[in-house]
Amino acid sequence: DQQVKQNSPSLSVQEGRISILNCDYTNSMFDYFLWYKKYPAEGPTFLISISSIKDKNEDGRFTVFLNKSAKHLSLHIVPSQPGDSAVYFCAASSTSGTYKYIFGTGTRLKVLA
Amino acid sequence: GAGVSQSPSNKVTEKGKDVELRCDPISGHTALYWYRQSLGQGLEFLIYFQGNSAPDKSGLPSDRFSAERTGGSVSTLTIQRTQQEDSAVYLCASSLGYGSYEQYFGPGTRLTVT
């Protein structure tokens, strides 16, 4: 039972354009969401997070949007840069639980120069 | 400061052998997580330690898997009688603990069972 789904395994975007990565979840108890970025042979690095009390959080070129009614979140990268090419994972947690994170399967983003 | 470190970085073992994977979390981080990533898959939660509380072992796939965290710091993940399906990258992460949600990951240990 995949509680966190990233239905697009890969995405290619031209440099300078917007990248939109999507994530869906099924567990209504999830109230905290994170995005991680992973380069080959490295561990994931934290990118941005959002609590369910918000519907948007922005940090520089990265913005995460949360639609609770649709159980959907998205990560927008504007403008996309070649160095953004990596695998992006979304993760969800219930803060009333044990802070266990459930990760999606990842989306491989390729930004074309 | 030092990040999360894991050793070994690569491990090749024969089916049926036991292996131990080590994780050194960031100093002062009370929460420690183990995940594994199989080829083409996402991060699969294995186990979570928080301070002196009983660990959340709900993600361990079988009783061949166990983990310890000594002195609230270093952790070892042990896989007994390894099987080929255990081949994966094993990732460790730490965080400050309750109230802090950002996890810092180590580089992982790539385990290959032949």
GROMACS .gro file of C-alpha atoms in nm:
model
  227
    1ASP     CA    1   0.000   0.000   0.000
    2GLN     CA    2   0.179   0.308  -0.130
    3GLN     CA    3   0.076   0.590   0.100
    4VAL     CA    4   0.290   0.847  -0.079
    5LYS     CA    5   0.296   0.838  -0.458
    6GLN     CA    6   0.506   1.017  -0.714
    7ASN     CA    7   0.348   0.905  -1.036
    8SER     CA    8   0.603   1.060  -1.271
    9PRO     CA    9   0.929   0.867  -1.257
   10SER     CA   10   1.105   1.126  -1.473
   11LEU     CA   11   1.073   1.480  -1.601
   12SER     CA   12   1.276   1.684  -1.849
   13VAL     CA   13   1.266   2.063  -1.851
   14GLN     CA   14   1.456   2.332  -2.039
   15GLU     CA   15   1.691   2.552  -1.840
   16GLY     CA   16   1.515   2.867  -1.724
   17ARG     CA   17   1.167   2.716  -1.736
   18ILE     CA   18   0.953   2.598  -1.448
   19SER     CA   19   0.982   2.243  -1.312
   20ILE     CA   20   0.674   2.104  -1.139
   21LEU     CA   21   0.706   1.784  -0.942
   22ASN     CA   22   0.394   1.623  -0.803
   23CYS     CA   23   0.318   1.405  -0.504
   24ASP     CA   24  -0.005   1.247  -0.382
   25TYR     CA   25  -0.079   1.090  -0.048
   26THR     CA   26  -0.359   0.876   0.088
   27ASN     CA   27  -0.330   0.900   0.466
   28SER     CA   28  -0.535   1.191   0.602
   29MET     CA   29  -0.332   1.179   0.924
   30PHE     CA   30  -0.025   1.316   0.743
   31ASP     CA   31   0.026   1.677   0.843
   32TYR     CA   32   0.390   1.750   0.762
   33PHE     CA   33   0.553   1.716   0.424
   34LEU     CA   34   0.908   1.748   0.301
   35TRP     CA   35   1.095   1.743  -0.025
   36TYR     CA   36   1.441   1.597  -0.057
   37LYS     CA   37   1.688   1.609  -0.343
   38LYS     CA   38   1.926   1.325  -0.414
   39TYR     CA   39   2.235   1.316  -0.634
   40PRO     CA   40   2.386   0.981  -0.737
   41ALA     CA   41   2.599   0.813  -0.469
   42GLU     CA   42   2.494   1.069  -0.208
   43GLY     CA   43   2.232   1.069   0.064
   44PRO     CA   44   1.918   1.280   0.016
   45THR     CA   45   1.942   1.643   0.123
   46PHE     CA   46   1.655   1.841   0.267
   47LEU     CA   47   1.506   2.099   0.035
   48ILE     CA   48   1.184   2.245   0.172
   49SER     CA   49   0.896   2.150   0.398
   50ILE     CA   50   0.536   2.247   0.461
   51SER     CA   51   0.299   2.201   0.749
   52SER     CA   52  -0.067   2.127   0.688
   53ILE     CA   53  -0.163   2.460   0.845
   54LYS     CA   54  -0.019   2.627   0.535
   55ASP     CA   55  -0.093   2.587   0.167
   56LYS     CA   56   0.230   2.737   0.038
   57ASN     CA   57   0.590   2.770   0.146
   58GLU     CA   58   0.858   2.945  -0.052
   59ASP     CA   59   1.236   2.939  -0.030
   60GLY     CA   60   1.421   3.112  -0.309
   61ARG     CA   61   1.359   2.931  -0.636
   62PHE     CA   62   1.166   2.654  -0.460
   63THR     CA   63   0.797   2.669  -0.368
   64VAL     CA   64   0.588   2.388  -0.227
   65PHE     CA   65   0.210   2.395  -0.259
   66LEU     CA   66  -0.023   2.181  -0.050
   67ASN     CA   67  -0.383   2.100  -0.142
   68LYS     CA   68  -0.520   1.914   0.158
   69SER     CA   69  -0.859   1.841   0.012
   70ALA     CA   70  -0.697   1.673  -0.287
   71LYS     CA   71  -0.419   1.518  -0.075
   72HIS     CA   72  -0.172   1.658  -0.322
   73LEU     CA   73   0.145   1.858  -0.302
   74SER     CA   74   0.375   1.995  -0.564
   75LEU     CA   75   0.724   2.138  -0.579
   76HIS     CA   76   0.787   2.424  -0.820
   77ILE     CA   77   1.139   2.519  -0.922
   78VAL     CA   78   1.169   2.852  -1.101
   79PRO     CA   79   1.388   2.909  -1.292
   80SER     CA   80   1.523   2.559  -1.338
   81GLN     CA   81   1.900   2.521  -1.359
   82PRO     CA   82   2.116   2.230  -1.482
   83GLY     CA   83   2.240   2.179  -1.124
   84ASP     CA   84   1.884   2.099  -1.023
   85SER     CA   85   1.909   1.772  -1.216
   86ALA     CA   86   1.862   1.505  -0.947
   87VAL     CA   87   1.604   1.269  -0.804
   88TYR     CA   88   1.341   1.443  -0.592
   89PHE     CA   89   1.158   1.260  -0.314
   90CYS     CA   90   0.854   1.379  -0.126
   91ALA     CA   91   0.797   1.251   0.226
   92ALA     CA   92   0.505   1.270   0.465
   93SER     CA   93   0.468   1.235   0.838
   94SER     CA   94   0.203   1.250   1.106
   95THR     CA   95   0.323   1.474   1.390
   96SER     CA   96   0.087   1.297   1.627
   97GLY     CA   97   0.275   0.975   1.560
   98THR     CA   98   0.634   0.872   1.592
   99TYR     CA   99   0.772   1.109   1.330
  100LYS     CA  100   0.818   0.818   1.095
  101TYR     CA  101   0.847   0.945   0.740
  102ILE     CA  102   0.693   0.775   0.441
  103PHE     CA  103   0.877   0.850   0.119
  104GLY     CA  104   0.756   0.844  -0.238
  105THR     CA  105   0.945   0.658  -0.509
  106GLY     CA  106   1.106   0.972  -0.647
  107THR     CA  107   1.101   1.172  -0.969
  108ARG     CA  108   1.419   1.209  -1.172
  109LEU     CA  109   1.445   1.566  -1.297
  110LYS     CA  110   1.669   1.650  -1.588
  111VAL     CA  111   1.723   2.015  -1.668
  112LEU     CA  112   1.846   2.060  -2.021
  113ALA     CA  113   2.094   2.338  -2.094
  114GLY     CA  114   3.056   2.029   1.161
  115ALA     CA  115   3.059   1.662   1.069
  116GLY     CA  116   2.754   1.521   0.903
  117VAL     CA  117   2.609   1.172   0.928
  118SER     CA  118   2.867   0.910   0.839
  119GLN     CA  119   2.812   0.550   0.741
  120SER     CA  120   3.047   0.257   0.700
  121PRO     CA  121   3.131   0.070   0.498
  122SER     CA  122   3.041   0.262   0.184
  123ASN     CA  123   3.020  -0.062  -0.011
  124LYS     CA  124   2.977  -0.418   0.105
  125VAL     CA  125   2.970  -0.733  -0.104
  126THR     CA  126   2.875  -1.049   0.079
  127GLU     CA  127   2.778  -1.403  -0.001
  128LYS     CA  128   2.424  -1.522   0.046
  129GLY     CA  129   2.377  -1.662   0.395
  130LYS     CA  130   2.642  -1.447   0.563
  131ASP     CA  131   2.569  -1.188   0.831
  132VAL     CA  132   2.652  -0.820   0.779
  133GLU     CA  133   2.675  -0.519   1.007
  134LEU     CA  134   2.626  -0.165   0.884
  135ARG     CA  135   2.728   0.130   1.096
  136CYS     CA  136   2.588   0.480   1.132
  137ASP     CA  137   2.739   0.775   1.318
  138PRO     CA  138   2.473   1.045   1.355
  139ILE     CA  139   2.533   1.415   1.396
  140SER     CA  140   2.640   1.492   1.751
  141GLY     CA  141   2.344   1.600   1.964
  142HIS     CA  142   2.082   1.446   1.736
  143THR     CA  143   1.855   1.228   1.943
  144ALA     CA  144   1.655   1.076   1.657
  145LEU     CA  145   1.807   0.820   1.420
  146TYR     CA  146   1.643   0.648   1.123
  147TRP     CA  147   1.737   0.361   0.896
  148TYR     CA  148   1.598   0.334   0.543
  149ARG     CA  149   1.679   0.122   0.244
  150GLN     CA  150   1.649   0.200  -0.123
  151SER     CA  151   1.626  -0.091  -0.359
  152LEU     CA  152   1.699  -0.041  -0.728
  153GLY     CA  153   1.434   0.181  -0.883
  154GLN     CA  154   1.243   0.214  -0.558
  155GLY     CA  155   1.182   0.489  -0.307
  156LEU     CA  156   1.315   0.504   0.046
  157GLU     CA  157   1.169   0.229   0.258
  158PHE     CA  158   1.152   0.302   0.631
  159LEU     CA  159   1.312   0.034   0.847
  160ILE     CA  160   1.351   0.153   1.206
  161TYR     CA  161   1.349   0.472   1.414
  162PHE     CA  162   1.524   0.548   1.744
  163GLN     CA  163   1.429   0.847   1.959
  164GLY     CA  164   1.633   0.907   2.273
  165ASN     CA  165   1.579   0.635   2.531
  166SER     CA  166   1.235   0.539   2.402
  167ALA     CA  167   1.165   0.197   2.259
  168PRO     CA  168   1.249   0.203   1.888
  169ASP     CA  169   0.982   0.192   1.621
  170LYS     CA  170   1.071  -0.132   1.441
  171SER     CA  171   0.758  -0.145   1.227
  172GLY     CA  172   0.951  -0.123   0.899
  173LEU     CA  173   1.189  -0.413   0.950
  174PRO     CA  174   1.106  -0.662   0.673
  175SER     CA  175   1.188  -0.980   0.863
  176ASP     CA  176   1.337  -1.108   1.186
  177ARG     CA  177   1.672  -1.137   1.007
  178PHE     CA  178   1.698  -0.760   1.046
  179SER     CA  179   1.784  -0.595   1.376
  180ALA     CA  180   1.932  -0.266   1.488
  181GLU     CA  181   2.089  -0.125   1.799
  182ARG     CA  182   2.177   0.221   1.912
  183THR     CA  183   2.439   0.227   2.183
  184GLY     CA  184   2.465   0.520   2.422
  185GLY     CA  185   2.216   0.717   2.222
  186SER     CA  186   2.471   0.773   1.947
  187VAL     CA  187   2.618   0.515   1.707
  188SER     CA  188   2.381   0.266   1.552
  189THR     CA  189   2.441  -0.068   1.383
  190LEU     CA  190   2.200  -0.242   1.150
  191THR     CA  191   2.254  -0.617   1.137
  192ILE     CA  192   2.123  -0.844   0.865
  193GLN     CA  193   2.154  -1.213   0.939
  194ARG     CA  194   2.164  -1.487   0.677
  195THR     CA  195   2.159  -1.234   0.394
  196GLN     CA  196   1.947  -1.301   0.086
  197GLN     CA  197   1.985  -1.158  -0.264
  198GLU     CA  198   1.673  -0.948  -0.214
  199ASP     CA  199   1.855  -0.766   0.068
  200SER     CA  200   2.077  -0.600  -0.193
  201ALA     CA  201   2.007  -0.227  -0.168
  202VAL     CA  202   2.149   0.102  -0.049
  203TYR     CA  203   2.100   0.136   0.326
  204LEU     CA  204   2.064   0.496   0.438
  205CYS     CA  205   2.087   0.635   0.787
  206ALA     CA  206   1.950   0.974   0.890
  207SER     CA  207   1.945   1.172   1.211
  208SER     CA  208   1.750   1.469   1.338
  209LEU     CA  209   1.734   1.679   1.650
  210GLY     CA  210   1.432   1.481   1.759
  211TYR     CA  211   1.081   1.571   1.863
  212GLY     CA  212   0.982   1.908   1.726
  213SER     CA  213   1.249   1.900   1.457
  214TYR     CA  214   1.150   1.735   1.136
  215GLU     CA  215   1.446   1.788   0.909
  216GLN     CA  216   1.648   1.471   0.866
  217TYR     CA  217   2.012   1.472   0.768
  218PHE     CA  218   2.115   1.170   0.567
  219GLY     CA  219   2.442   0.988   0.542
  220PRO     CA  220   2.585   0.880   0.206
  221GLY     CA  221   2.455   0.525   0.245
  222THR     CA  222   2.602   0.176   0.236
  223ARG     CA  223   2.558  -0.015  -0.088
  224LEU     CA  224   2.504  -0.379   0.000
  225THR     CA  225   2.537  -0.644  -0.269
  226VAL     CA  226   2.450  -1.003  -0.183
  227THR     CA  227   2.589  -1.252  -0.434
   0.00000   0.00000   0.00000
